[in-house]
Amino acid sequence: MIAKIRIDTPLGKQEIYLIAKDKKKVTEDDITVALQKAQAEKMTSLIISPGEIEKKSIPYLKEWRNLVKFEKVNL
């Protein structure tokens, strides 16, 4: 699922590009796609998934932590 959402933050309302994935592992490719789509919309992105991030993808996510966020959800 892909959506544009608006949330309240301490800095005011912010629009975020939300990508929901039903996967066991979130890969670096998933993060790259989220980053590219969000940048095209000039937004930050949030990836939510019941799975974990692949260990080799964690440094990439940390590198882009200002533009891509990840949240694990329980289904």
Coordinates of C-alpha atoms in Angstrom, one line a residue:
M1 CA 0.0 0.0 0.0
I2 CA 1.2 3.5 -0.8
A3 CA -0.4 6.6 0.6
K4 CA 0.3 10.3 1.4
I5 CA -0.5 11.0 5.0
R6 CA -0.5 14.1 7.2
I7 CA 0.5 13.9 10.8
D8 CA 0.9 16.4 13.7
T9 CA 4.4 16.9 14.9
P10 CA 5.9 19.4 17.4
L11 CA 6.8 21.5 14.3
G12 CA 3.3 21.5 12.9
K13 CA 1.5 19.3 10.4
Q14 CA 3.8 17.3 8.1
E15 CA 3.0 15.3 5.0
I16 CA 4.7 11.9 4.7
Y17 CA 4.9 9.3 1.9
L18 CA 3.8 6.1 3.5
I19 CA 4.7 2.7 2.1
A20 CA 3.3 -0.4 3.8
K21 CA 4.8 -3.8 3.0
D22 CA 3.7 -7.2 4.2
K23 CA 7.1 -8.8 4.1
K24 CA 9.3 -10.8 6.5
K25 CA 12.4 -8.8 5.5
V26 CA 12.7 -5.2 4.2
T27 CA 15.6 -5.0 1.8
E28 CA 17.9 -2.2 0.7
D29 CA 16.0 -2.2 -2.6
D30 CA 12.7 -1.5 -0.7
I31 CA 14.4 1.4 1.1
T32 CA 15.8 2.8 -2.2
V33 CA 12.4 2.7 -3.9
A34 CA 10.8 4.4 -0.9
L35 CA 13.5 7.1 -1.0
Q36 CA 13.2 7.7 -4.7
K37 CA 9.4 7.9 -4.7
A38 CA 9.4 10.2 -1.7
Q39 CA 12.0 12.5 -3.2
A40 CA 9.9 12.7 -6.4
E41 CA 7.1 14.0 -4.2
K42 CA 9.5 16.2 -2.1
M43 CA 8.5 14.4 1.1
T44 CA 10.0 12.2 3.7
S45 CA 9.0 8.5 3.6
L46 CA 7.8 6.0 6.2
I47 CA 8.1 2.3 5.6
I48 CA 5.9 0.1 7.9
S49 CA 6.1 -3.7 7.9
P50 CA 5.6 -6.6 10.2
G51 CA 9.1 -7.8 9.2
E52 CA 12.6 -6.8 10.1
I53 CA 15.2 -4.8 8.1
E54 CA 17.9 -7.0 6.6
K55 CA 21.1 -6.6 8.6
K56 CA 23.1 -5.5 5.5
S57 CA 20.4 -2.8 4.9
I58 CA 20.7 -1.1 8.3
P59 CA 23.7 1.1 7.4
Y60 CA 21.9 2.3 4.3
L61 CA 18.8 3.2 6.4
K62 CA 21.0 5.0 8.9
E63 CA 22.7 7.0 6.1
W64 CA 19.3 8.2 4.9
R65 CA 17.7 8.5 8.3
N66 CA 16.5 12.1 7.8
L67 CA 14.5 11.1 4.7
V68 CA 13.4 7.5 5.3
K69 CA 12.0 6.1 8.5
F70 CA 11.1 2.5 9.4
E71 CA 8.5 1.2 11.9
K72 CA 7.8 -2.4 12.7
V73 CA 4.1 -3.1 13.2
N74 CA 2.4 -6.1 14.7
L75 CA -0.4 -7.6 12.7

